[in-house]
Structure formats: structure tokens, C-alpha cells
Amino acid sequence: MMKTRTLKNNFFRNTERGRNLFLLLFFIITTGCSTATKLTLFYSGNLNGVIENCRCPKVSEGSVLNHITFYKDSIKGRDEKLYVSTGNIFSFNSSQKENRLIGHILDSLNYDLLSPGRNDIEFISEVGNTAVVSMNLKNCVSFKKYDFRGLRISVTGMTDFSYSKFNNKNIITDMDIDQISMFTDSLKAFSDIIIFISNLETEFEKKVFNQVKNIDIMISGTNIGNEYFLFGNKIYISPGSSPEFIGKLEVEKKEDRIIYNNKFEQMKFSLIPEDDKVKELIDSLKIKYGIRKNNGSIEEDL
């Protein structure tokens, strides 16, 4: 009788243990399947050679030096992030003295990639460790792909053919809507989201966004405003024509849906100071290149 009771207790104990293991396994599987995948896309551009605060009350805030601080304080420590530049990091006037300094400090901005704007074409060889992406500009990679825990991202960009007149070093290929569509179709074969960084003339940019179906996110480097528009399942965003804002787009994949949430971070010098270490480097480079050290306005140095 005692032996029968012991066997019965062992049976129920093993059955209960098996049931608990099954429930635990079921919980892990269902939880794993329902977990959302998240990515934070940071985007900026149009620094236009503004290395430091000019202390000019009528000039918009934002410079290379406080963008570096923002990266260290608000981007660097994040998981599942992508930081891209829409271009025009260098000044429009390629002969201006500050462009001699930009190449030395570009790596401190820590962009994952840069798609060249009009101002950058002459300086592609000086970009350093940052990946340079453009589907129609020679000496650039045509796209970069990333995988964020199963969320597959491809990033490409395009430079307006008219910028050829500002360029003596790199060949820009003219591409029409059909050619752009074919290229993005090929990316879609292995991508959940295609990000297209546009340095295109305004009217052609609109046509590309409206007619190329496989562009999921277009980041404009030529729109003068900081803007965010949702058109069906497509997103159009722009950080604006100055270094005053960095865009922050939260991308969340839930099962078969992708959810977006965008905001802009203003680069106020009162909240985001210039990076002291890189500022010291800039001051030493000014001495090296015979540029007077900044005592007030950057205009005094030029």
C-alpha cells in the first residue's frame, strides 16, 4: 500500500513538473514571437562647415562641436541605433579655411554613414572612417545594409546630377525614375525597410518619393525645413537646412506592422555645449594652418 502511494505521488510530481516545463516553454515561445523589434534612426545634415558657435544672435543654433556633444550624451550609449548624415557637412565655398579643419574632426561625429550633398563632393576622399553612400556617385558604395534583431534595413542615397558643375573630382551618373525603381526593387528582396537619403532637386525629389514604390523612408537633405510627413506606409523626413536640429525617428516592427514616431532635438548651446576636447583640437589646428584662434566670432578667424 505504501509502495503504491509513493508511486502515485511520484507520478503526480513528475506530471506537475512536466506541465510547468511545458508552460514555461510555451511562455518563452509566445513571448519571443510577440516581442517588437525597435530601431532609433538619428539623422542630421547641413552643418555647412559651421564648426563652433558664432555667438551671433540672429543665426540659428547648432554646430559640429555641439553635435559631437549630443552624440556622446544622447546617441552613443543606445542599443539598436543608426545615425546618418544627409550631407553638406563641409562649407559651400570649398576654398574657405574651415573646410581644412572639418576632415580632422569628422570621425568625432560618429555617423554610421554619410550621403554626400553638393558641398561634400570635392571632399569624399577626406571623410575618414564614415561610410559614404550614393547610388549614382563614383567612389561611393551604392548602399549599406543592417540587421537589427531581424529588422533588415538598407540605406542608399542619391546626389543630384546638376551638382556636376560644382565637382572636379567625382563622376555623378544621371538616373531616371525607372532606374531608381529597379535599384530599390533589388534592395527590397532582402530588406524590410529601405531608407533613401535624397540630395536631389526639389521637383525631382517629389517624383522619386511619389513614384518609386519601394522607398519606405526618404530623408531629404535639400528641404529647407525640419519636416515629418506620413503618406500611407511611407515616411518623408528632413532635418532642415541648418545644424539647428537632429531628427530622431523611432521605428518599431510588430508582427507584420511597422510603426513610426518622429521628433526633433534642437541643438541649443545653453543645453548642449560644445565638446571641450574637440574644441582644443580645433584651436591647435587653427594655429597649425595659420588661422587666428577664435576670441569671439568665427568670422574673426577667416
PDB file of C-alpha atoms in Angstrom:
ATOM      1  CA  MET A   1       0.000   0.000   0.000  1.00  0.00           C
ATOM      2  CA  MET A   2       2.806   2.397   0.919  1.00  0.00           C
ATOM      3  CA  LYS A   3       4.626   1.496  -2.288  1.00  0.00           C
ATOM      4  CA  THR A   4       1.524   2.219  -4.377  1.00  0.00           C
ATOM      5  CA  ARG A   5       1.049   5.624  -2.695  1.00  0.00           C
ATOM      6  CA  THR A   6       4.718   6.504  -3.304  1.00  0.00           C
ATOM      7  CA  LEU A   7       4.455   5.619  -6.992  1.00  0.00           C
ATOM      8  CA  LYS A   8       1.273   7.661  -7.270  1.00  0.00           C
ATOM      9  CA  ASN A   9       2.937  10.704  -5.612  1.00  0.00           C
ATOM     10  CA  ASN A  10       5.954  10.404  -7.914  1.00  0.00           C
ATOM     11  CA  PHE A  11       3.644  10.192 -10.920  1.00  0.00           C
ATOM     12  CA  PHE A  12       1.757  13.357  -9.970  1.00  0.00           C
ATOM     13  CA  ARG A  13       5.011  15.139  -9.096  1.00  0.00           C
ATOM     14  CA  ASN A  14       6.545  14.298 -12.459  1.00  0.00           C
ATOM     15  CA  THR A  15       3.314  15.211 -14.224  1.00  0.00           C
ATOM     16  CA  GLU A  16       3.220  18.601 -12.481  1.00  0.00           C
ATOM     17  CA  ARG A  17       6.895  19.202 -13.291  1.00  0.00           C
ATOM     18  CA  GLY A  18       6.280  18.350 -16.944  1.00  0.00           C
ATOM     19  CA  ARG A  19       3.264  20.648 -17.010  1.00  0.00           C
ATOM     20  CA  ASN A  20       5.301  23.511 -15.556  1.00  0.00           C
ATOM     21  CA  LEU A  21       8.096  22.944 -18.079  1.00  0.00           C
ATOM     22  CA  PHE A  22       5.532  22.953 -20.895  1.00  0.00           C
ATOM     23  CA  LEU A  23       4.000  26.217 -19.666  1.00  0.00           C
ATOM     24  CA  LEU A  24       7.456  27.790 -19.349  1.00  0.00           C
ATOM     25  CA  LEU A  25       8.389  26.709 -22.879  1.00  0.00           C
ATOM     26  CA  PHE A  26       5.050  27.969 -24.213  1.00  0.00           C
ATOM     27  CA  PHE A  27       5.567  31.330 -22.461  1.00  0.00           C
ATOM     28  CA  ILE A  28       9.080  31.701 -23.910  1.00  0.00           C
ATOM     29  CA  ILE A  29       7.904  30.875 -27.429  1.00  0.00           C
ATOM     30  CA  THR A  30       4.839  33.126 -27.391  1.00  0.00           C
ATOM     31  CA  THR A  31       6.710  35.981 -25.714  1.00  0.00           C
ATOM     32  CA  GLY A  32       9.564  35.716 -28.219  1.00  0.00           C
ATOM     33  CA  CYS A  33       7.158  35.737 -31.141  1.00  0.00           C
ATOM     34  CA  SER A  34       5.310  38.808 -29.924  1.00  0.00           C
ATOM     35  CA  THR A  35       8.365  40.859 -28.956  1.00  0.00           C
ATOM     36  CA  ALA A  36       8.638  44.022 -31.020  1.00  0.00           C
ATOM     37  CA  THR A  37      11.866  44.937 -32.773  1.00  0.00           C
ATOM     38  CA  LYS A  38      12.883  48.573 -32.312  1.00  0.00           C
ATOM     39  CA  LEU A  39      15.354  50.850 -34.041  1.00  0.00           C
ATOM     40  CA  THR A  40      16.142  54.501 -33.372  1.00  0.00           C
ATOM     41  CA  LEU A  41      17.162  56.358 -36.521  1.00  0.00           C
ATOM     42  CA  PHE A  42      19.016  59.619 -35.845  1.00  0.00           C
ATOM     43  CA  TYR A  43      19.510  61.899 -38.837  1.00  0.00           C
ATOM     44  CA  SER A  44      21.148  65.276 -39.368  1.00  0.00           C
ATOM     45  CA  GLY A  45      22.833  67.279 -42.082  1.00  0.00           C
ATOM     46  CA  ASN A  46      23.613  70.699 -43.495  1.00  0.00           C
ATOM     47  CA  LEU A  47      26.278  71.545 -40.934  1.00  0.00           C
ATOM     48  CA  ASN A  48      27.686  73.697 -43.749  1.00  0.00           C
ATOM     49  CA  GLY A  49      31.146  73.999 -42.230  1.00  0.00           C
ATOM     50  CA  VAL A  50      29.825  75.589 -39.008  1.00  0.00           C
ATOM     51  CA  ILE A  51      32.400  74.242 -36.588  1.00  0.00           C
ATOM     52  CA  GLU A  52      31.532  76.254 -33.475  1.00  0.00           C
ATOM     53  CA  ASN A  53      29.110  78.778 -32.049  1.00  0.00           C
ATOM     54  CA  CYS A  54      29.467  82.129 -33.849  1.00  0.00           C
ATOM     55  CA  ARG A  55      27.717  83.890 -30.934  1.00  0.00           C
ATOM     56  CA  CYS A  56      25.526  85.700 -33.450  1.00  0.00           C
ATOM     57  CA  PRO A  57      22.013  86.310 -32.042  1.00  0.00           C
ATOM     58  CA  LYS A  58      20.244  86.109 -35.423  1.00  0.00           C
ATOM     59  CA  VAL A  59      21.972  82.889 -36.556  1.00  0.00           C
ATOM     60  CA  SER A  60      20.309  79.518 -35.850  1.00  0.00           C
ATOM     61  CA  GLU A  61      21.978  77.412 -33.199  1.00  0.00           C
ATOM     62  CA  GLY A  62      23.893  74.232 -33.881  1.00  0.00           C
ATOM     63  CA  SER A  63      27.462  73.409 -34.915  1.00  0.00           C
ATOM     64  CA  VAL A  64      29.812  70.493 -35.363  1.00  0.00           C
ATOM     65  CA  LEU A  65      31.053  70.888 -31.786  1.00  0.00           C
ATOM     66  CA  ASN A  66      27.681  70.645 -30.067  1.00  0.00           C
ATOM     67  CA  HIS A  67      26.545  67.875 -32.432  1.00  0.00           C
ATOM     68  CA  ILE A  68      29.550  65.919 -31.128  1.00  0.00           C
ATOM     69  CA  THR A  69      28.358  66.528 -27.564  1.00  0.00           C
ATOM     70  CA  PHE A  70      24.836  65.383 -28.495  1.00  0.00           C
ATOM     71  CA  TYR A  71      26.240  62.176 -29.945  1.00  0.00           C
ATOM     72  CA  LYS A  72      28.229  61.415 -26.783  1.00  0.00           C
ATOM     73  CA  ASP A  73      25.349  62.250 -24.421  1.00  0.00           C
ATOM     74  CA  SER A  74      22.282  61.006 -26.294  1.00  0.00           C
ATOM     75  CA  ILE A  75      23.253  58.539 -29.039  1.00  0.00           C
ATOM     76  CA  LYS A  76      26.469  56.727 -28.138  1.00  0.00           C
ATOM     77  CA  GLY A  77      25.105  54.562 -25.317  1.00  0.00           C
ATOM     78  CA  ARG A  78      21.975  53.381 -27.141  1.00  0.00           C
ATOM     79  CA  ASP A  79      21.411  49.902 -28.481  1.00  0.00           C
ATOM     80  CA  GLU A  80      19.753  49.313 -31.863  1.00  0.00           C
ATOM     81  CA  LYS A  81      20.538  52.732 -33.337  1.00  0.00           C
ATOM     82  CA  LEU A  82      21.540  54.117 -36.707  1.00  0.00           C
ATOM     83  CA  TYR A  83      22.989  57.616 -37.163  1.00  0.00           C
ATOM     84  CA  VAL A  84      23.099  59.048 -40.679  1.00  0.00           C
ATOM     85  CA  SER A  85      24.088  62.344 -42.258  1.00  0.00           C
ATOM     86  CA  THR A  86      22.203  63.790 -45.217  1.00  0.00           C
ATOM     87  CA  GLY A  87      25.398  65.582 -46.249  1.00  0.00           C
ATOM     88  CA  ASN A  88      26.646  69.164 -46.620  1.00  0.00           C
ATOM     89  CA  ILE A  89      28.974  68.783 -43.676  1.00  0.00           C
ATOM     90  CA  PHE A  90      31.526  70.946 -45.468  1.00  0.00           C
ATOM     91  CA  SER A  91      31.023  74.593 -46.350  1.00  0.00           C
ATOM     92  CA  PHE A  92      29.666  75.544 -49.780  1.00  0.00           C
ATOM     93  CA  ASN A  93      32.812  77.533 -50.573  1.00  0.00           C
ATOM     94  CA  SER A  94      35.483  74.856 -50.912  1.00  0.00           C
ATOM     95  CA  SER A  95      38.255  77.451 -50.528  1.00  0.00           C
ATOM     96  CA  GLN A  96      37.106  78.625 -47.087  1.00  0.00           C
ATOM     97  CA  LYS A  97      39.560  77.911 -44.323  1.00  0.00           C
ATOM     98  CA  GLU A  98      37.212  75.985 -42.034  1.00  0.00           C
ATOM     99  CA  ASN A  99      36.987  73.186 -44.605  1.00  0.00           C
ATOM    100  CA  ARG A 100      40.639  72.420 -43.871  1.00  0.00           C
ATOM    101  CA  LEU A 101      39.573  71.582 -40.328  1.00  0.00           C
ATOM    102  CA  ILE A 102      36.418  69.522 -40.954  1.00  0.00           C
ATOM    103  CA  GLY A 103      38.268  66.456 -42.215  1.00  0.00           C
ATOM    104  CA  HIS A 104      40.227  66.240 -38.955  1.00  0.00           C
ATOM    105  CA  ILE A 105      37.134  66.128 -36.745  1.00  0.00           C
ATOM    106  CA  LEU A 106      34.560  64.331 -38.899  1.00  0.00           C
ATOM    107  CA  ASP A 107      35.153  60.976 -37.201  1.00  0.00           C
ATOM    108  CA  SER A 108      34.209  62.588 -33.871  1.00  0.00           C
ATOM    109  CA  LEU A 109      30.636  62.998 -35.183  1.00  0.00           C
ATOM    110  CA  ASN A 110      30.461  59.181 -35.375  1.00  0.00           C
ATOM    111  CA  TYR A 111      27.989  58.936 -38.246  1.00  0.00           C
ATOM    112  CA  ASP A 112      27.328  55.391 -39.398  1.00  0.00           C
ATOM    113  CA  LEU A 113      27.087  56.740 -42.924  1.00  0.00           C
ATOM    114  CA  LEU A 114      27.038  59.928 -44.967  1.00  0.00           C
ATOM    115  CA  SER A 115      25.299  60.535 -48.284  1.00  0.00           C
ATOM    116  CA  PRO A 116      27.133  63.435 -49.967  1.00  0.00           C
ATOM    117  CA  GLY A 117      25.476  66.769 -50.600  1.00  0.00           C
ATOM    118  CA  ARG A 118      26.641  69.452 -53.004  1.00  0.00           C
ATOM    119  CA  ASN A 119      29.244  70.762 -50.539  1.00  0.00           C
ATOM    120  CA  ASP A 120      30.858  67.364 -49.923  1.00  0.00           C
ATOM    121  CA  ILE A 121      31.597  66.119 -53.423  1.00  0.00           C
ATOM    122  CA  GLU A 122      35.083  67.609 -53.538  1.00  0.00           C
ATOM    123  CA  PHE A 123      35.924  66.138 -50.118  1.00  0.00           C
ATOM    124  CA  ILE A 124      34.859  62.484 -50.360  1.00  0.00           C
ATOM    125  CA  SER A 125      38.473  61.333 -50.004  1.00  0.00           C
ATOM    126  CA  GLU A 126      38.713  63.257 -46.708  1.00  0.00           C
ATOM    127  CA  VAL A 127      35.678  61.759 -44.982  1.00  0.00           C
ATOM    128  CA  GLY A 128      37.745  59.286 -42.926  1.00  0.00           C
ATOM    129  CA  ASN A 129      36.080  56.222 -41.397  1.00  0.00           C
ATOM    130  CA  THR A 130      32.486  57.191 -42.194  1.00  0.00           C
ATOM    131  CA  ALA A 131      30.839  55.086 -44.920  1.00  0.00           C
ATOM    132  CA  VAL A 132      29.967  57.253 -47.949  1.00  0.00           C
ATOM    133  CA  VAL A 133      26.779  56.059 -49.678  1.00  0.00           C
ATOM    134  CA  SER A 134      25.346  57.152 -53.031  1.00  0.00           C
ATOM    135  CA  MET A 135      23.843  55.080 -55.819  1.00  0.00           C
ATOM    136  CA  ASN A 136      24.975  57.491 -58.547  1.00  0.00           C
ATOM    137  CA  LEU A 137      28.247  58.998 -57.335  1.00  0.00           C
ATOM    138  CA  LYS A 138      31.521  57.337 -58.263  1.00  0.00           C
ATOM    139  CA  ASN A 139      33.858  56.256 -55.455  1.00  0.00           C
ATOM    140  CA  CYS A 140      30.915  55.646 -53.094  1.00  0.00           C
ATOM    141  CA  VAL A 141      29.197  52.411 -52.065  1.00  0.00           C
ATOM    142  CA  SER A 142      25.710  52.212 -53.564  1.00  0.00           C
ATOM    143  CA  PHE A 143      24.024  51.032 -50.346  1.00  0.00           C
ATOM    144  CA  LYS A 144      24.644  49.725 -46.831  1.00  0.00           C
ATOM    145  CA  LYS A 145      22.594  47.029 -45.128  1.00  0.00           C
ATOM    146  CA  TYR A 146      21.974  46.438 -41.432  1.00  0.00           C
ATOM    147  CA  ASP A 147      20.146  43.825 -39.373  1.00  0.00           C
ATOM    148  CA  PHE A 148      18.624  44.924 -36.071  1.00  0.00           C
ATOM    149  CA  ARG A 149      17.443  41.676 -34.451  1.00  0.00           C
ATOM    150  CA  GLY A 150      15.624  40.621 -37.597  1.00  0.00           C
ATOM    151  CA  LEU A 151      14.634  44.092 -38.783  1.00  0.00           C
ATOM    152  CA  ARG A 152      16.522  44.322 -42.071  1.00  0.00           C
ATOM    153  CA  ILE A 153      17.439  47.850 -43.182  1.00  0.00           C
ATOM    154  CA  SER A 154      19.040  49.003 -46.425  1.00  0.00           C
ATOM    155  CA  VAL A 155      20.223  52.595 -46.796  1.00  0.00           C
ATOM    156  CA  THR A 156      21.005  54.221 -50.110  1.00  0.00           C
ATOM    157  CA  GLY A 157      21.200  57.788 -51.366  1.00  0.00           C
ATOM    158  CA  MET A 158      21.367  59.897 -54.473  1.00  0.00           C
ATOM    159  CA  THR A 159      23.144  63.097 -55.444  1.00  0.00           C
ATOM    160  CA  ASP A 160      21.574  65.487 -57.951  1.00  0.00           C
ATOM    161  CA  PHE A 161      23.182  65.310 -61.386  1.00  0.00           C
ATOM    162  CA  SER A 162      23.226  69.126 -61.611  1.00  0.00           C
ATOM    163  CA  TYR A 163      25.903  69.171 -58.893  1.00  0.00           C
ATOM    164  CA  SER A 164      28.368  68.070 -61.573  1.00  0.00           C
ATOM    165  CA  LYS A 165      29.150  71.750 -62.137  1.00  0.00           C
ATOM    166  CA  PHE A 166      30.466  72.033 -58.560  1.00  0.00           C
ATOM    167  CA  ASN A 167      32.598  68.945 -58.917  1.00  0.00           C
ATOM    168  CA  ASN A 168      36.017  68.375 -60.486  1.00  0.00           C
ATOM    169  CA  LYS A 169      36.930  65.052 -58.879  1.00  0.00           C
ATOM    170  CA  ASN A 170      33.975  62.646 -58.880  1.00  0.00           C
ATOM    171  CA  ILE A 171      31.591  61.496 -61.595  1.00  0.00           C
ATOM    172  CA  ILE A 172      27.838  61.798 -60.987  1.00  0.00           C
ATOM    173  CA  THR A 173      25.625  59.497 -63.054  1.00  0.00           C
ATOM    174  CA  ASP A 174      22.249  60.769 -64.245  1.00  0.00           C
ATOM    175  CA  MET A 175      19.477  58.309 -63.270  1.00  0.00           C
ATOM    176  CA  ASP A 176      15.782  58.401 -64.144  1.00  0.00           C
ATOM    177  CA  ILE A 177      12.768  57.132 -62.183  1.00  0.00           C
ATOM    178  CA  ASP A 178      12.827  53.684 -63.824  1.00  0.00           C
ATOM    179  CA  GLN A 179      16.495  53.161 -62.992  1.00  0.00           C
ATOM    180  CA  ILE A 180      15.946  54.219 -59.376  1.00  0.00           C
ATOM    181  CA  SER A 181      12.927  51.898 -59.138  1.00  0.00           C
ATOM    182  CA  MET A 182      14.919  48.946 -60.484  1.00  0.00           C
ATOM    183  CA  PHE A 183      17.689  49.562 -57.984  1.00  0.00           C
ATOM    184  CA  THR A 184      15.383  49.861 -54.961  1.00  0.00           C
ATOM    185  CA  ASP A 185      13.410  46.806 -56.154  1.00  0.00           C
ATOM    186  CA  SER A 186      16.637  44.826 -55.967  1.00  0.00           C
ATOM    187  CA  LEU A 187      17.217  46.037 -52.387  1.00  0.00           C
ATOM    188  CA  LYS A 188      13.685  45.082 -51.349  1.00  0.00           C
ATOM    189  CA  ALA A 189      14.482  41.422 -51.967  1.00  0.00           C
ATOM    190  CA  PHE A 190      16.462  41.354 -48.700  1.00  0.00           C
ATOM    191  CA  SER A 191      15.123  44.417 -46.837  1.00  0.00           C
ATOM    192  CA  ASP A 192      12.154  45.147 -44.589  1.00  0.00           C
ATOM    193  CA  ILE A 193      12.791  48.893 -44.836  1.00  0.00           C
ATOM    194  CA  ILE A 194      14.614  50.911 -47.493  1.00  0.00           C
ATOM    195  CA  ILE A 195      15.927  54.317 -46.415  1.00  0.00           C
ATOM    196  CA  PHE A 196      16.661  56.735 -49.265  1.00  0.00           C
ATOM    197  CA  ILE A 197      18.770  59.822 -48.485  1.00  0.00           C
ATOM    198  CA  SER A 198      17.941  62.492 -51.039  1.00  0.00           C
ATOM    199  CA  ASN A 199      20.231  65.239 -52.201  1.00  0.00           C
ATOM    200  CA  LEU A 200      18.005  65.856 -55.199  1.00  0.00           C
ATOM    201  CA  GLU A 201      16.481  68.981 -56.688  1.00  0.00           C
ATOM    202  CA  THR A 202      13.065  69.615 -55.112  1.00  0.00           C
ATOM    203  CA  GLU A 203      10.776  68.693 -58.004  1.00  0.00           C
ATOM    204  CA  PHE A 204      12.675  65.541 -58.905  1.00  0.00           C
ATOM    205  CA  GLU A 205      12.763  64.567 -55.230  1.00  0.00           C
ATOM    206  CA  LYS A 206       8.941  64.721 -55.138  1.00  0.00           C
ATOM    207  CA  LYS A 207       8.681  62.489 -58.209  1.00  0.00           C
ATOM    208  CA  VAL A 208      11.078  59.952 -56.738  1.00  0.00           C
ATOM    209  CA  PHE A 209       9.189  59.813 -53.452  1.00  0.00           C
ATOM    210  CA  ASN A 210       5.771  59.512 -55.103  1.00  0.00           C
ATOM    211  CA  GLN A 211       6.667  57.124 -57.928  1.00  0.00           C
ATOM    212  CA  VAL A 212       9.321  54.791 -56.502  1.00  0.00           C
ATOM    213  CA  LYS A 213       7.186  52.369 -54.512  1.00  0.00           C
ATOM    214  CA  ASN A 214       9.911  50.619 -52.514  1.00  0.00           C
ATOM    215  CA  ILE A 215      11.262  53.703 -50.751  1.00  0.00           C
ATOM    216  CA  ASP A 216       9.911  53.372 -47.209  1.00  0.00           C
ATOM    217  CA  ILE A 217      11.717  56.321 -45.619  1.00  0.00           C
ATOM    218  CA  MET A 218      13.036  59.311 -47.544  1.00  0.00           C
ATOM    219  CA  ILE A 219      15.376  61.659 -45.675  1.00  0.00           C
ATOM    220  CA  SER A 220      15.740  64.926 -47.549  1.00  0.00           C
ATOM    221  CA  GLY A 221      18.968  66.886 -47.400  1.00  0.00           C
ATOM    222  CA  THR A 222      17.588  69.652 -49.637  1.00  0.00           C
ATOM    223  CA  ASN A 223      14.316  70.551 -47.904  1.00  0.00           C
ATOM    224  CA  ILE A 224      14.867  73.804 -46.014  1.00  0.00           C
ATOM    225  CA  GLY A 225      12.534  72.912 -43.110  1.00  0.00           C
ATOM    226  CA  ASN A 226      12.633  70.244 -40.424  1.00  0.00           C
ATOM    227  CA  GLU A 227       9.624  68.196 -41.503  1.00  0.00           C
ATOM    228  CA  TYR A 228       7.907  64.854 -40.966  1.00  0.00           C
ATOM    229  CA  PHE A 229       5.113  63.565 -43.201  1.00  0.00           C
ATOM    230  CA  LEU A 230       3.425  60.177 -43.286  1.00  0.00           C
ATOM    231  CA  PHE A 231       1.964  59.131 -46.660  1.00  0.00           C
ATOM    232  CA  GLY A 232       0.289  55.752 -46.252  1.00  0.00           C
ATOM    233  CA  ASN A 233       3.149  53.436 -45.301  1.00  0.00           C
ATOM    234  CA  LYS A 234       5.850  55.859 -46.499  1.00  0.00           C
ATOM    235  CA  ILE A 235       7.695  58.450 -44.431  1.00  0.00           C
ATOM    236  CA  TYR A 236       9.226  61.736 -45.566  1.00  0.00           C
ATOM    237  CA  ILE A 237      11.548  63.480 -43.100  1.00  0.00           C
ATOM    238  CA  SER A 238      14.017  66.351 -43.204  1.00  0.00           C
ATOM    239  CA  PRO A 239      16.382  67.786 -40.545  1.00  0.00           C
ATOM    240  CA  GLY A 240      16.304  71.229 -42.203  1.00  0.00           C
ATOM    241  CA  SER A 241      18.818  73.466 -43.916  1.00  0.00           C
ATOM    242  CA  SER A 242      20.993  74.246 -40.886  1.00  0.00           C
ATOM    243  CA  PRO A 243      22.618  72.356 -37.987  1.00  0.00           C
ATOM    244  CA  GLU A 244      19.885  73.508 -35.591  1.00  0.00           C
ATOM    245  CA  PHE A 245      18.066  70.158 -35.372  1.00  0.00           C
ATOM    246  CA  ILE A 246      18.798  66.446 -35.209  1.00  0.00           C
ATOM    247  CA  GLY A 247      15.880  64.204 -36.135  1.00  0.00           C
ATOM    248  CA  LYS A 248      15.011  61.114 -34.118  1.00  0.00           C
ATOM    249  CA  LEU A 249      12.745  58.521 -35.741  1.00  0.00           C
ATOM    250  CA  GLU A 250      11.623  55.558 -33.636  1.00  0.00           C
ATOM    251  CA  VAL A 251      10.942  52.525 -35.834  1.00  0.00           C
ATOM    252  CA  GLU A 252       9.100  49.588 -34.288  1.00  0.00           C
ATOM    253  CA  LYS A 253       8.242  46.338 -36.029  1.00  0.00           C
ATOM    254  CA  LYS A 254       5.268  44.469 -34.521  1.00  0.00           C
ATOM    255  CA  GLU A 255       4.471  41.268 -36.360  1.00  0.00           C
ATOM    256  CA  ASP A 256       3.603  42.471 -39.881  1.00  0.00           C
ATOM    257  CA  ARG A 257       3.272  46.187 -38.972  1.00  0.00           C
ATOM    258  CA  ILE A 258       5.884  48.919 -38.763  1.00  0.00           C
ATOM    259  CA  ILE A 259       5.148  51.896 -36.511  1.00  0.00           C
ATOM    260  CA  TYR A 260       6.957  55.260 -36.693  1.00  0.00           C
ATOM    261  CA  ASN A 261       7.314  58.061 -34.170  1.00  0.00           C
ATOM    262  CA  ASN A 262       9.380  61.151 -35.001  1.00  0.00           C
ATOM    263  CA  LYS A 263      10.670  64.129 -33.030  1.00  0.00           C
ATOM    264  CA  PHE A 264      13.319  66.809 -33.499  1.00  0.00           C
ATOM    265  CA  GLU A 265      16.002  67.657 -30.954  1.00  0.00           C
ATOM    266  CA  GLN A 266      17.047  71.314 -31.008  1.00  0.00           C
ATOM    267  CA  MET A 267      20.767  71.967 -30.660  1.00  0.00           C
ATOM    268  CA  LYS A 268      20.574  74.795 -28.125  1.00  0.00           C
ATOM    269  CA  PHE A 269      24.019  75.816 -26.919  1.00  0.00           C
ATOM    270  CA  SER A 270      22.595  76.516 -23.453  1.00  0.00           C
ATOM    271  CA  LEU A 271      21.625  72.838 -23.153  1.00  0.00           C
ATOM    272  CA  ILE A 272      24.161  71.131 -25.432  1.00  0.00           C
ATOM    273  CA  PRO A 273      27.590  72.736 -25.013  1.00  0.00           C
ATOM    274  CA  GLU A 274      30.489  72.425 -27.406  1.00  0.00           C
ATOM    275  CA  ASP A 275      32.743  69.435 -26.895  1.00  0.00           C
ATOM    276  CA  ASP A 276      35.780  70.703 -24.975  1.00  0.00           C
ATOM    277  CA  LYS A 277      38.239  68.069 -26.180  1.00  0.00           C
ATOM    278  CA  VAL A 278      37.494  68.590 -29.874  1.00  0.00           C
ATOM    279  CA  LYS A 279      37.445  72.371 -29.364  1.00  0.00           C
ATOM    280  CA  GLU A 280      41.023  72.155 -28.084  1.00  0.00           C
ATOM    281  CA  LEU A 281      41.934  70.189 -31.199  1.00  0.00           C
ATOM    282  CA  ILE A 282      40.295  72.843 -33.401  1.00  0.00           C
ATOM    283  CA  ASP A 283      42.250  75.601 -31.658  1.00  0.00           C
ATOM    284  CA  SER A 284      45.531  73.750 -32.217  1.00  0.00           C
ATOM    285  CA  LEU A 285      44.648  73.158 -35.887  1.00  0.00           C
ATOM    286  CA  LYS A 286      43.946  76.866 -36.345  1.00  0.00           C
ATOM    287  CA  ILE A 287      47.458  77.596 -35.149  1.00  0.00           C
ATOM    288  CA  LYS A 288      48.831  74.887 -37.435  1.00  0.00           C
ATOM    289  CA  TYR A 289      47.063  76.291 -40.500  1.00  0.00           C
ATOM    290  CA  GLY A 290      47.718  79.926 -39.644  1.00  0.00           C
ATOM    291  CA  ILE A 291      44.128  80.706 -38.676  1.00  0.00           C
ATOM    292  CA  ARG A 292      43.828  83.046 -35.700  1.00  0.00           C
ATOM    293  CA  LYS A 293      42.355  81.463 -32.580  1.00  0.00           C
ATOM    294  CA  ASN A 294      38.673  82.230 -32.024  1.00  0.00           C
ATOM    295  CA  ASN A 295      38.175  85.059 -29.497  1.00  0.00           C
ATOM    296  CA  GLY A 296      34.501  85.720 -30.172  1.00  0.00           C
ATOM    297  CA  SER A 297      33.019  85.156 -33.582  1.00  0.00           C
ATOM    298  CA  ILE A 298      34.264  82.581 -36.045  1.00  0.00           C
ATOM    299  CA  GLU A 299      34.254  85.362 -38.631  1.00  0.00           C
ATOM    300  CA  GLU A 300      37.244  86.873 -36.845  1.00  0.00           C
ATOM    301  CA  ASP A 301      39.267  83.799 -37.772  1.00  0.00           C
ATOM    302  CA  LEU A 302      38.684  83.913 -41.510  1.00  0.00           C
TER     303      LEU A 302
END
